[in-house]
Structures are given as C-alpha cells and as structure tokens.
C-alpha cells in the first residue's frame, strides 16, 4: 500500500475564504499531495507537497480525513493508495504552480471549489472537499448570527 499526504489550502480573501485548487496532469481538479519521505510525518509531507507543487507555505489547522483508491501501474498491476488530507491555512509564499507535477493552480470561492470538484474532480475526493468547506463556513467572521434557533 502506498501512503501519501496532502492538503486543501485556504486563505482569507476580501470576500471570505478562498480555496486553492489544482488541475492535475489529466485536467482533473484535485489538491496538492504526494508520498511521505523517509522519517517524515503525514503532516510534514502535506506541508512540503503544498509548497513544492504550489509555492504556498502553510500551517495545518485540522485533519479532514483519509482518501483511499486503487490505480493501475504501468504493466497492468493495481496499487492501493491512501492519502491523509489536512485543512491547511496559507501563511506565506507566492502562488507558482510546479508545472512538472500539475497543470495549474488557482484560488476560488468555497462554492466554486465544490462545483469544480463535482464537475471535474475525482469522486473519492468529494468528502474531503465538502468537509473543508463545512469547516470554513463555521469560522467566526466577527458578525453576530442572531438568536434564532
């Protein structure tokens, strides 16, 4: 089994949070992820992969979940892969996609991220995208929500 880690990255935009989405080599919507290096924790790998693939430095806020899937290796054998996915707050760096690994990277609203994931993403990533958007929606914005309930 192959073990990887990655993250759904967000930043505070003028109109609320924005999520960093990437387009992989196949034109599909995803998030930065990659293999753990020797002696590396999943958290360290997630932060390293985000910075390598996008130029963005981040800080882990929470664990979003584990994504698992199988893919076919050259030669026809199949490989199981698990990815530990984290919600990561952008803390620095400049967006500069690593075009050897990905086709593009850009910031979108949470609603746009969900729409892109639904139309062009991988089915097995839907839950972690939805969970990231849920958590970002729960963040206090300094506005009273009123006393209804």
Tab-separated table of C-alpha atoms in Angstrom:
chain	number	residue	atom	x	y	z
A	1	UNK	CA	0.000	0.000	0.000
A	2	UNK	CA	1.249	3.455	-0.938
A	3	UNK	CA	0.862	6.162	1.733
A	4	UNK	CA	0.629	9.844	0.811
A	5	UNK	CA	-0.483	13.090	2.398
A	6	UNK	CA	-1.904	16.333	1.094
A	7	UNK	CA	-3.963	19.328	1.923
A	8	UNK	CA	-6.833	21.542	0.983
A	9	UNK	CA	-5.348	25.008	1.337
A	10	UNK	CA	-7.307	28.158	2.090
A	11	UNK	CA	-6.631	31.836	2.595
A	12	UNK	CA	-8.686	34.761	3.825
A	13	UNK	CA	-9.869	36.726	0.803
A	14	UNK	CA	-11.604	40.091	0.657
A	15	UNK	CA	-14.972	38.353	0.276
A	16	UNK	CA	-14.316	35.463	2.631
A	17	UNK	CA	-12.204	32.319	2.448
A	18	UNK	CA	-10.730	31.117	-0.838
A	19	UNK	CA	-9.639	27.554	-1.570
A	20	UNK	CA	-6.606	26.647	-3.640
A	21	UNK	CA	-7.463	24.037	-6.266
A	22	UNK	CA	-5.062	22.398	-8.648
A	23	UNK	CA	-5.583	20.857	-12.056
A	24	UNK	CA	-3.598	17.664	-12.346
A	25	UNK	CA	-1.855	16.394	-15.481
A	26	UNK	CA	-5.164	14.941	-16.665
A	27	UNK	CA	-7.089	18.226	-16.295
A	28	UNK	CA	-8.910	16.967	-13.187
A	29	UNK	CA	-9.485	19.108	-10.094
A	30	UNK	CA	-7.575	17.985	-7.010
A	31	UNK	CA	-5.434	19.209	-4.109
A	32	UNK	CA	-1.660	19.046	-3.609
A	33	UNK	CA	-0.485	15.668	-2.334
A	34	UNK	CA	2.418	13.273	-2.524
A	35	UNK	CA	4.467	10.490	-0.963
A	36	UNK	CA	5.913	10.588	2.512
A	37	UNK	CA	9.694	10.789	2.516
A	38	UNK	CA	11.774	8.695	4.934
A	39	UNK	CA	11.245	9.818	8.531
A	40	UNK	CA	8.510	12.283	7.586
A	41	UNK	CA	5.132	12.526	9.324
A	42	UNK	CA	1.969	12.850	7.205
A	43	UNK	CA	1.629	16.460	8.421
A	44	UNK	CA	5.177	17.311	7.323
A	45	UNK	CA	4.623	15.629	3.956
A	46	UNK	CA	1.364	17.524	3.376
A	47	UNK	CA	3.016	20.892	4.052
A	48	UNK	CA	6.048	20.012	1.905
A	49	UNK	CA	3.908	18.867	-1.015
A	50	UNK	CA	1.747	22.003	-0.872
A	51	UNK	CA	4.836	24.208	-1.021
A	52	UNK	CA	6.560	22.129	-3.724
A	53	UNK	CA	3.518	21.971	-6.001
A	54	UNK	CA	2.135	25.485	-5.476
A	55	UNK	CA	4.753	27.732	-3.840
A	56	UNK	CA	2.410	28.339	-0.880
A	57	UNK	CA	3.670	27.866	2.684
A	58	UNK	CA	1.000	26.613	5.034
A	59	UNK	CA	0.053	25.718	8.581
A	60	UNK	CA	-2.081	22.694	9.373
A	61	UNK	CA	-5.372	23.529	11.043
A	62	UNK	CA	-7.060	20.133	11.207
A	63	UNK	CA	-7.302	16.633	9.796
A	64	UNK	CA	-10.018	16.272	7.137
A	65	UNK	CA	-9.912	12.530	6.568
A	66	UNK	CA	-8.366	9.677	4.635
A	67	UNK	CA	-8.966	9.082	0.945
A	68	UNK	CA	-8.228	5.634	-0.471
A	69	UNK	CA	-8.286	4.335	-4.003
A	70	UNK	CA	-6.660	1.909	-6.418
A	71	UNK	CA	-4.859	2.773	-9.612
A	72	UNK	CA	-3.205	0.777	-12.377
A	73	UNK	CA	0.570	0.756	-12.647
A	74	UNK	CA	2.412	0.539	-15.963
A	75	UNK	CA	2.348	-3.147	-16.807
A	76	UNK	CA	-1.190	-3.677	-15.542
A	77	UNK	CA	-0.782	-4.353	-11.811
A	78	UNK	CA	-3.002	-2.368	-9.459
A	79	UNK	CA	-1.800	-0.412	-6.434
A	80	UNK	CA	-3.782	0.686	-3.385
A	81	UNK	CA	-3.107	4.236	-2.206
A	82	UNK	CA	-4.202	6.092	0.931
A	83	UNK	CA	-3.933	9.858	1.356
A	84	UNK	CA	-4.227	11.638	4.711
A	85	UNK	CA	-5.774	15.034	3.928
A	86	UNK	CA	-5.472	18.161	6.078
A	87	UNK	CA	-7.067	21.603	6.115
A	88	UNK	CA	-4.134	23.984	5.655
A	89	UNK	CA	-4.127	27.757	6.134
A	90	UNK	CA	-1.869	29.653	3.707
A	91	UNK	CA	0.686	31.649	5.695
A	92	UNK	CA	3.109	32.816	3.007
A	93	UNK	CA	4.740	32.228	-0.325
A	94	UNK	CA	3.629	33.162	-3.822
A	95	UNK	CA	1.384	31.011	-5.970
A	96	UNK	CA	3.726	29.430	-8.516
A	97	UNK	CA	2.463	26.082	-9.848
A	98	UNK	CA	5.085	23.384	-10.385
A	99	UNK	CA	4.190	22.583	-13.978
A	100	UNK	CA	6.224	19.354	-13.952
A	101	UNK	CA	3.670	17.988	-11.467
A	102	UNK	CA	0.419	19.876	-12.140
A	103	UNK	CA	-1.251	21.785	-14.993
A	104	UNK	CA	-2.471	24.794	-12.993
A	105	UNK	CA	-3.348	26.128	-9.533
A	106	UNK	CA	-5.715	28.954	-8.599
A	107	UNK	CA	-7.837	30.394	-5.791
A	108	UNK	CA	-11.632	30.036	-5.883
A	109	UNK	CA	-14.536	30.552	-3.501
A	110	UNK	CA	-15.653	27.544	-1.447
A	111	UNK	CA	-18.795	27.264	-3.623
A	112	UNK	CA	-16.672	27.284	-6.789
A	113	UNK	CA	-14.354	24.657	-5.295
A	114	UNK	CA	-17.307	22.337	-4.681
A	115	UNK	CA	-18.685	22.959	-8.172
A	116	UNK	CA	-15.314	22.288	-9.798
A	117	UNK	CA	-14.853	19.156	-7.684
A	118	UNK	CA	-18.287	17.909	-8.728
A	119	UNK	CA	-17.767	18.602	-12.444
A	120	UNK	CA	-14.071	17.833	-12.901
A	121	UNK	CA	-12.809	16.230	-9.695
A	122	UNK	CA	-12.301	12.666	-8.554
A	123	UNK	CA	-15.315	11.106	-6.832
A	124	UNK	CA	-13.199	9.858	-3.920
A	125	UNK	CA	-12.131	13.458	-3.104
A	126	UNK	CA	-15.680	14.807	-2.734
A	127	UNK	CA	-15.951	14.173	1.014
A	128	UNK	CA	-12.738	15.975	1.975
A	129	UNK	CA	-13.636	18.984	-0.191
A	130	UNK	CA	-17.107	19.082	1.391
A	131	UNK	CA	-15.649	18.783	4.894
A	132	UNK	CA	-13.161	21.605	4.229
A	133	UNK	CA	-15.981	23.876	3.035
A	134	UNK	CA	-18.101	22.947	6.084
A	135	UNK	CA	-15.276	23.849	8.450
A	136	UNK	CA	-14.561	27.136	6.694
A	137	UNK	CA	-18.262	28.043	6.905
A	138	UNK	CA	-18.148	27.514	10.691
A	139	UNK	CA	-15.317	30.007	11.200
A	140	UNK	CA	-16.399	33.104	13.110
A	141	UNK	CA	-16.352	36.209	10.938
A	142	UNK	CA	-16.990	38.793	13.639
A	143	UNK	CA	-20.664	39.007	12.671
A	144	UNK	CA	-23.426	38.112	15.098
A	145	UNK	CA	-25.548	35.240	13.853
A	146	UNK	CA	-28.546	36.364	15.876
A	147	UNK	CA	-30.506	34.434	18.457
A	148	UNK	CA	-32.718	32.273	16.269
A	149	UNK	CA	-32.704	28.576	16.831
